[in-house]
Amino acid sequence: MEPMIQVRELVRDYKITRKREGVTGGLIDLVRPRKEILRAVDKVSFDIEPGELVGYIGANGAGKSTTIKMLTGILTPTSGEVLVGGLIPWKNRLQYTRNIGAVFGQRTQLWWDLAVVESFLLLKKIYEVDDATYQKQMGIFNELLAIGDFLHQPVRKLSLGQRMRCDLAAALLHQPRVLFLDEPTIGLDVVAKDNVRRFLKDIRENQGVTIILTTHDLGDIEQLCKRIIIIDQGVVHFDGLLADLRRRTGHRVRLTVELREKHSSVDLAKVTEGMPVAWEEGDGLLHTAEFNRSEASGAEVIKRLVNACKVSDLNLAEPPIEEVVAQIYREGGSSNQ
Ligand SMILES: Nc1ncnc2c1ncn2[C@@H]1O[C@H](COP(=O)(O)OP(=O)(O)OP(=O)(O)O)[C@@H](O)[C@H]1O
Ligand SMILES: [Mg+2]
């Protein structure tokens, strides 16, 4: 089977003007602006199979939105190739948009002053969706996103959560095979996030939609994505299974200990002397330490602590996914695959 999305050596440069300092600098800027090239996406390559749901993650400014904009055909790349369902996104725009859906969480794709249902009817016309498909899709959206309650409200009066649900529905009305989502849960409360996630799971499983999702919410990733691609400063640093990423760093554990009497972290370091256990600066009563299970036994660390101090509580946990990802960001280029 051909991959649904093929990206090869994708590059996007932006021309930016860098400001000079001070008044004189400002004057020089006026006459001779200092132009520089910023490479936002730097030779990114990946394949995505039909029906996959892949998380595309990275810190602010990493190049996620720029990538998504090229994949949706909004931006033309500086160089490189993209094929989505056999089509080049920035060529044959009309034909292409019939095959894909996109949601940009930061701004709506809907008409601000129109009632939701009127927006949908317009999209139905634009995409030439037949009546039966329209009814069927609206039925699904009603059931999974409960948009029926506010179909007759103008988009500008919707809450963020309601708007996002409508945007998702709008993006899928014409039954595209591929869906691009740029921060679809941004600003949503816990319940609304859960609704969106459940919806995405459902349409992937039942309609076989291929999905790329960018997010800063690692809950989205944990609940939705088997595979993630991590990008940093335009470069892909990891492309693989979330489970493998966890395994790679999974031997690290974090110990939290609550004491009945104050001790400094230096005291605790003495207790675990000879063991590679890193104590963080605590407040005297609450302390945390990190170590690698393959280098230090948790049982031994705990035994020594209990013998040396009055311990009121203890907890040994794997690092949260945030830290696993942050570690990849920190490792930077050295960790490529
Ligand atoms: N239109 C533009 N002109 C100039 N530079 C831009 C433009 N759009 C983005 N950039 C720059 O390109 C880099 C990548 O931006 P991009 O928006 O793709 O990041 P991102 O990963 O989506 O970040 P975020 O998580 O904050 O949304 C950043 O350094 C950004 O400042
Ligand atoms: Mg972005």
Short mmCIF file of C-alpha atoms and ligand atoms in Angstrom, two decimals:
data_model
loop_
_atom_site.label_atom_id
_atom_site.label_comp_id
_atom_site.label_asym_id
_atom_site.label_seq_id
_atom_site.Cartn_x
_atom_site.Cartn_y
_atom_site.Cartn_z
CA MET A 1 0.00 0.00 0.00
CA GLU A 2 1.23 3.47 -0.89
CA PRO A 3 1.69 5.82 2.05
CA MET A 4 -1.14 8.35 2.24
CA ILE A 5 1.28 11.16 2.98
CA GLN A 6 4.82 11.33 1.64
CA VAL A 7 7.10 14.16 2.68
CA ARG A 8 10.64 14.41 1.29
CA GLU A 9 13.33 16.87 2.32
CA LEU A 10 10.76 19.56 2.92
CA VAL A 11 12.24 23.03 3.47
CA ARG A 12 10.64 26.38 4.16
CA ASP A 13 12.55 29.63 4.59
CA TYR A 14 11.08 32.91 5.78
CA LYS A 15 12.64 36.26 5.03
CA ILE A 16 12.75 38.24 8.22
CA THR A 17 14.02 41.70 9.08
CA ARG A 18 16.17 41.88 12.16
CA LYS A 19 15.98 45.16 14.04
CA ARG A 20 19.16 47.01 14.93
CA GLU A 21 19.57 48.45 18.42
CA GLY A 22 19.08 52.05 19.50
CA VAL A 23 17.99 55.20 17.71
CA THR A 24 20.74 55.13 15.13
CA GLY A 25 20.01 51.49 14.51
CA GLY A 26 16.35 52.38 13.96
CA LEU A 27 17.34 55.00 11.41
CA ILE A 28 19.62 52.62 9.56
CA ASP A 29 16.78 50.04 9.61
CA LEU A 30 14.60 52.55 7.76
CA VAL A 31 17.11 53.06 5.00
CA ARG A 32 18.61 49.62 4.78
CA PRO A 33 16.53 46.93 6.52
CA ARG A 34 18.62 43.99 7.65
CA LYS A 35 17.13 40.96 5.89
CA GLU A 36 17.83 37.49 7.09
CA ILE A 37 16.65 34.05 6.17
CA LEU A 38 15.05 31.91 8.81
CA ARG A 39 14.80 28.22 8.00
CA ALA A 40 11.55 27.23 9.76
CA VAL A 41 11.40 23.71 8.32
CA ASP A 42 14.68 22.00 7.52
CA LYS A 43 14.68 18.89 5.32
CA VAL A 44 11.76 17.17 6.99
CA SER A 45 10.90 13.70 5.63
CA PHE A 46 8.32 11.15 6.71
CA ASP A 47 5.67 8.76 5.42
CA ILE A 48 2.22 8.31 6.91
CA GLU A 49 0.13 5.25 6.13
CA PRO A 50 -3.60 5.34 5.43
CA GLY A 51 -5.60 5.43 8.66
CA GLU A 52 -2.66 6.40 10.85
CA LEU A 53 -3.03 9.10 13.49
CA VAL A 54 0.35 10.74 14.06
CA GLY A 55 1.27 13.39 16.62
CA TYR A 56 3.54 16.12 15.29
CA ILE A 57 5.02 17.81 18.30
CA GLY A 58 7.66 20.31 19.29
CA ALA A 59 8.24 23.48 21.29
CA ASN A 60 6.97 26.93 20.25
CA GLY A 61 8.46 28.00 16.96
CA ALA A 62 9.67 24.47 16.12
CA GLY A 63 8.08 24.58 12.67
CA LYS A 64 4.88 22.59 13.20
CA SER A 65 2.38 25.07 11.79
CA THR A 66 4.68 25.86 8.88
CA THR A 67 4.78 22.15 8.03
CA ILE A 68 1.00 21.81 8.30
CA LYS A 69 0.50 24.88 6.12
CA MET A 70 2.63 23.31 3.40
CA LEU A 71 0.79 19.99 3.73
CA THR A 72 -2.54 21.76 3.36
CA GLY A 73 -1.28 23.76 0.40
CA ILE A 74 -1.59 27.18 2.06
CA LEU A 75 2.18 27.70 1.84
CA THR A 76 4.53 26.75 -0.95
CA PRO A 77 7.76 25.13 0.20
CA THR A 78 11.18 26.57 -0.53
CA SER A 79 12.19 23.08 -1.66
CA GLY A 80 11.25 19.45 -1.19
CA GLU A 81 8.34 17.26 -2.14
CA VAL A 82 4.97 16.41 -0.69
CA LEU A 83 2.38 13.96 -1.97
CA VAL A 84 -0.93 13.53 -0.17
CA GLY A 85 -3.17 10.89 -1.68
CA GLY A 86 -1.09 11.21 -4.84
CA LEU A 87 -1.63 14.97 -5.10
CA ILE A 88 0.76 17.90 -4.64
CA PRO A 89 -0.94 20.16 -2.08
CA TRP A 90 0.01 23.55 -3.56
CA LYS A 91 -0.94 22.56 -7.11
CA ASN A 92 -4.55 21.95 -8.19
CA ARG A 93 -5.76 23.61 -5.01
CA LEU A 94 -9.42 23.04 -5.77
CA GLN A 95 -9.09 19.35 -6.40
CA TYR A 96 -6.80 19.01 -3.43
CA THR A 97 -9.09 20.69 -0.90
CA ARG A 98 -11.80 18.19 -1.78
CA ASN A 99 -9.55 15.43 -0.50
CA ILE A 100 -8.46 16.94 2.77
CA GLY A 101 -9.85 18.65 5.84
CA ALA A 102 -8.02 21.07 8.10
CA VAL A 103 -8.59 22.65 11.47
CA PHE A 104 -6.43 25.46 12.80
CA GLY A 105 -7.33 25.74 16.46
CA GLN A 106 -6.12 29.34 16.64
CA ARG A 107 -8.69 30.61 14.16
CA THR A 108 -11.95 29.40 12.76
CA GLN A 109 -12.51 28.36 9.16
CA LEU A 110 -16.18 29.23 9.49
CA TRP A 111 -17.94 32.42 8.52
CA TRP A 112 -18.05 34.55 11.63
CA ASP A 113 -21.47 36.15 11.11
CA LEU A 114 -23.31 33.21 9.64
CA ALA A 115 -25.30 30.70 11.64
CA VAL A 116 -23.40 27.43 11.94
CA VAL A 117 -25.86 25.58 9.72
CA GLU A 118 -25.52 28.22 6.98
CA SER A 119 -21.74 27.76 7.05
CA PHE A 120 -22.27 24.03 6.65
CA LEU A 121 -24.68 24.53 3.75
CA LEU A 122 -22.14 26.77 2.04
CA LEU A 123 -19.45 24.14 2.47
CA LYS A 124 -21.86 21.52 1.16
CA LYS A 125 -22.19 23.59 -2.02
CA ILE A 126 -18.49 24.35 -2.34
CA TYR A 127 -17.49 20.72 -1.95
CA GLU A 128 -20.50 19.44 -3.90
CA VAL A 129 -21.59 17.13 -1.10
CA ASP A 130 -24.78 15.26 -2.02
CA ASP A 131 -27.83 15.37 0.25
CA ALA A 132 -27.51 11.80 1.50
CA THR A 133 -23.85 12.26 2.53
CA TYR A 134 -24.66 15.59 4.15
CA GLN A 135 -27.45 14.02 6.23
CA LYS A 136 -25.29 11.09 7.16
CA GLN A 137 -22.33 13.25 8.22
CA MET A 138 -24.54 15.68 10.15
CA GLY A 139 -26.06 12.70 11.94
CA ILE A 140 -22.60 11.53 13.00
CA PHE A 141 -21.53 15.01 14.12
CA ASN A 142 -24.70 15.44 16.11
CA GLU A 143 -24.21 12.17 17.85
CA LEU A 144 -20.50 12.56 18.60
CA LEU A 145 -20.12 16.31 18.94
CA ALA A 146 -23.64 17.35 19.94
CA ILE A 147 -23.59 20.33 17.62
CA GLY A 148 -27.37 20.20 17.14
CA ASP A 149 -27.87 22.52 20.12
CA PHE A 150 -26.27 25.54 18.51
CA LEU A 151 -26.64 25.00 14.76
CA HIS A 152 -28.68 28.18 14.47
CA GLN A 153 -26.34 30.42 16.42
CA PRO A 154 -23.94 32.70 14.58
CA VAL A 155 -20.37 31.42 14.87
CA ARG A 156 -19.23 34.56 16.73
CA LYS A 157 -21.59 33.74 19.61
CA LEU A 158 -20.23 30.27 20.21
CA SER A 159 -17.97 29.36 23.10
CA LEU A 160 -14.48 28.20 22.16
CA GLY A 161 -15.40 24.56 22.77
CA GLN A 162 -18.56 24.82 20.67
CA ARG A 163 -16.66 26.57 17.89
CA MET A 164 -13.94 23.93 17.83
CA ARG A 165 -16.56 21.18 17.54
CA CYS A 166 -18.13 23.03 14.61
CA ASP A 167 -14.75 23.51 12.97
CA LEU A 168 -14.08 19.79 13.24
CA ALA A 169 -17.46 18.98 11.75
CA ALA A 170 -16.92 21.50 8.94
CA ALA A 171 -13.54 19.99 8.12
CA LEU A 172 -15.06 16.53 7.76
CA LEU A 173 -18.35 17.34 6.07
CA HIS A 174 -17.10 16.32 2.63
CA GLN A 175 -15.62 13.06 3.96
CA PRO A 176 -11.97 13.81 3.26
CA ARG A 177 -9.51 10.95 3.55
CA VAL A 178 -6.93 13.10 5.31
CA LEU A 179 -7.33 15.50 8.19
CA PHE A 180 -4.76 18.07 9.34
CA LEU A 181 -5.20 19.43 12.83
CA ASP A 182 -3.11 22.28 14.19
CA GLU A 183 -3.77 22.49 17.94
CA PRO A 184 -7.39 21.33 17.90
CA THR A 185 -7.65 21.30 21.70
CA ILE A 186 -6.00 24.65 22.44
CA GLY A 187 -7.81 26.54 25.18
CA LEU A 188 -10.42 23.84 25.77
CA ASP A 189 -11.47 22.65 29.21
CA VAL A 190 -11.00 19.05 30.29
CA VAL A 191 -14.45 17.90 29.20
CA ALA A 192 -14.28 19.60 25.81
CA LYS A 193 -10.82 18.13 25.21
CA ASP A 194 -12.15 14.71 26.01
CA ASN A 195 -15.02 15.21 23.53
CA VAL A 196 -12.63 16.19 20.77
CA ARG A 197 -10.33 13.25 21.48
CA ARG A 198 -13.18 10.78 21.49
CA PHE A 199 -14.46 12.20 18.23
CA LEU A 200 -11.06 11.91 16.56
CA LYS A 201 -10.69 8.33 17.73
CA ASP A 202 -14.10 7.51 16.35
CA ILE A 203 -13.63 9.01 12.89
CA ARG A 204 -10.22 7.41 12.55
CA GLU A 205 -11.58 4.00 13.46
CA ASN A 206 -14.88 4.20 11.64
CA GLN A 207 -14.11 6.37 8.64
CA GLY A 208 -10.43 5.44 8.25
CA VAL A 209 -9.34 9.06 8.12
CA THR A 210 -5.57 9.64 8.15
CA ILE A 211 -4.74 12.30 10.72
CA ILE A 212 -1.78 14.51 11.55
CA LEU A 213 -2.18 16.35 14.80
CA THR A 214 -0.03 19.08 16.30
CA THR A 215 -0.52 19.84 19.96
CA HIS A 216 1.16 21.09 23.09
CA ASP A 217 -1.17 18.92 25.12
CA LEU A 218 0.60 15.68 25.75
CA GLY A 219 -2.69 14.22 26.98
CA ASP A 220 -3.83 14.40 23.34
CA ILE A 221 -0.75 12.45 22.37
CA GLU A 222 -1.06 9.85 25.08
CA GLN A 223 -4.68 9.19 24.35
CA LEU A 224 -4.61 9.33 20.58
CA CYS A 225 -1.22 8.70 19.01
CA LYS A 226 0.76 5.50 18.80
CA ARG A 227 3.36 7.26 16.72
CA ILE A 228 4.87 10.67 17.21
CA ILE A 229 7.22 12.86 15.25
CA ILE A 230 9.19 15.35 17.31
CA ILE A 231 10.49 18.42 15.55
CA ASP A 232 12.87 21.01 16.95
CA GLN A 233 14.12 24.10 15.10
CA GLY A 234 12.75 22.70 11.89
CA VAL A 235 14.53 19.36 12.19
CA VAL A 236 12.94 15.99 12.98
CA HIS A 237 14.53 14.59 16.14
CA PHE A 238 12.38 11.56 16.69
CA ASP A 239 9.99 9.58 14.55
CA GLY A 240 8.66 6.42 16.09
CA LEU A 241 6.35 4.80 18.58
CA LEU A 242 5.52 6.62 21.76
CA ALA A 243 6.02 3.30 23.54
CA ASP A 244 9.60 3.09 22.23
CA LEU A 245 10.30 6.62 23.35
CA ARG A 246 9.06 5.68 26.80
CA ARG A 247 11.18 2.54 26.84
CA ARG A 248 14.25 4.53 25.91
CA THR A 249 13.87 6.75 28.92
CA GLY A 250 11.66 4.45 30.98
CA HIS A 251 14.38 3.26 33.36
CA ARG A 252 14.45 6.69 34.89
CA VAL A 253 12.33 7.01 37.99
CA ARG A 254 11.41 9.83 40.27
CA LEU A 255 11.27 9.37 43.99
CA THR A 256 9.28 11.75 46.16
CA VAL A 257 9.73 11.53 49.89
CA GLU A 258 8.03 13.40 52.68
CA LEU A 259 9.86 13.60 55.98
CA ARG A 260 8.64 14.22 59.53
CA GLU A 261 11.77 16.19 60.45
CA LYS A 262 13.68 18.60 58.27
CA HIS A 263 16.74 17.42 56.41
CA SER A 264 18.72 19.15 53.68
CA SER A 265 19.23 17.56 50.30
CA VAL A 266 22.90 17.26 51.24
CA ASP A 267 21.89 15.04 54.20
CA LEU A 268 19.88 12.85 51.87
CA ALA A 269 22.71 12.64 49.37
CA LYS A 270 24.83 11.25 52.22
CA VAL A 271 22.17 8.64 52.94
CA THR A 272 22.35 7.39 49.36
CA GLU A 273 26.10 7.85 49.14
CA GLY A 274 27.75 5.65 46.52
CA MET A 275 24.51 5.31 44.58
CA PRO A 276 23.86 7.40 41.44
CA VAL A 277 20.85 9.19 42.91
CA ALA A 278 20.38 12.89 42.14
CA TRP A 279 18.60 14.85 44.88
CA GLU A 280 16.92 18.10 43.99
CA GLU A 281 16.94 21.06 46.34
CA GLY A 282 13.92 20.39 48.60
CA ASP A 283 12.18 22.52 51.24
CA GLY A 284 13.45 20.40 54.12
CA LEU A 285 10.41 18.16 54.43
CA LEU A 286 9.55 17.38 50.83
CA HIS A 287 12.34 16.02 48.63
CA THR A 288 12.60 14.52 45.19
CA ALA A 289 15.33 12.51 43.56
CA GLU A 290 15.87 10.91 40.20
CA PHE A 291 17.78 7.83 39.34
CA ASN A 292 18.02 5.10 36.79
CA ARG A 293 16.54 1.77 37.81
CA SER A 294 19.27 -0.08 35.98
CA GLU A 295 21.92 1.72 38.07
CA ALA A 296 20.30 1.92 41.51
CA SER A 297 17.77 -0.33 43.13
CA GLY A 298 14.62 1.47 44.27
CA ALA A 299 14.30 -0.94 47.17
CA GLU A 300 17.83 -0.17 48.39
CA VAL A 301 17.27 3.61 48.15
CA ILE A 302 14.03 3.34 50.11
CA LYS A 303 15.56 1.03 52.73
CA ARG A 304 18.41 3.45 53.40
CA LEU A 305 16.04 6.40 53.65
CA VAL A 306 13.69 4.71 56.08
CA ASN A 307 16.63 3.66 58.24
CA ALA A 308 18.20 7.13 58.30
CA CYS A 309 15.19 9.47 58.56
CA LYS A 310 11.60 9.55 59.78
CA VAL A 311 9.67 9.15 56.55
CA SER A 312 5.96 9.95 56.44
CA ASP A 313 5.33 9.28 52.76
CA LEU A 314 7.11 7.83 49.75
CA ASN A 315 6.31 7.63 46.09
CA LEU A 316 8.23 6.12 43.21
CA ALA A 317 6.98 7.02 39.74
CA GLU A 318 7.98 6.94 36.10
CA PRO A 319 8.53 10.39 34.69
CA PRO A 320 5.46 11.90 33.05
CA ILE A 321 5.41 11.98 29.27
CA GLU A 322 6.13 15.74 29.40
CA GLU A 323 9.55 15.01 30.81
CA VAL A 324 10.27 12.24 28.36
CA VAL A 325 9.55 14.66 25.54
CA ALA A 326 11.41 17.52 27.19
CA GLN A 327 14.42 15.23 27.41
CA ILE A 328 14.28 14.64 23.66
CA TYR A 329 14.10 18.42 23.10
CA ARG A 330 17.15 18.83 25.34
CA GLU A 331 19.11 16.06 23.68
CA GLY A 332 18.60 17.87 20.39
CA GLY A 333 20.35 16.63 17.28
CA SER A 334 22.35 13.91 19.04
CA SER A 335 19.27 11.71 19.47
CA ASN A 336 18.26 11.32 15.87
CA GLN A 337 16.22 8.09 15.88
N1 LIG B 1 5.01 34.34 8.25
C1 LIG B 1 6.18 34.24 8.88
N2 LIG B 1 7.19 35.08 8.63
C2 LIG B 1 8.37 34.98 9.26
N3 LIG B 1 8.67 34.02 10.15
C3 LIG B 1 7.71 33.13 10.44
C4 LIG B 1 6.42 33.18 9.83
N4 LIG B 1 5.66 32.17 10.32
C5 LIG B 1 6.45 31.51 11.19
N5 LIG B 1 7.68 32.08 11.27
C6 LIG B 1 8.81 31.61 12.09
O1 LIG B 1 9.09 30.27 11.73
C7 LIG B 1 9.39 29.48 12.88
C8 LIG B 1 8.42 28.32 12.95
O2 LIG B 1 7.12 28.81 13.20
P1 LIG B 1 5.85 27.87 13.31
O3 LIG B 1 4.66 28.75 13.42
O4 LIG B 1 5.88 26.88 12.21
O5 LIG B 1 6.13 27.13 14.71
P2 LIG B 1 5.19 26.16 15.55
O6 LIG B 1 5.96 24.92 15.79
O7 LIG B 1 3.85 26.05 14.93
O8 LIG B 1 5.09 26.95 16.93
P3 LIG B 1 3.87 27.09 17.97
O9 LIG B 1 3.93 25.88 18.84
O10 LIG B 1 4.21 28.32 18.74
O11 LIG B 1 2.59 27.19 17.19
C9 LIG B 1 9.33 30.42 14.06
O12 LIG B 1 10.63 30.84 14.33
C10 LIG B 1 8.48 31.57 13.56
O13 LIG B 1 8.84 32.76 14.19
MG MG B 2 1.94 26.56 15.51
#
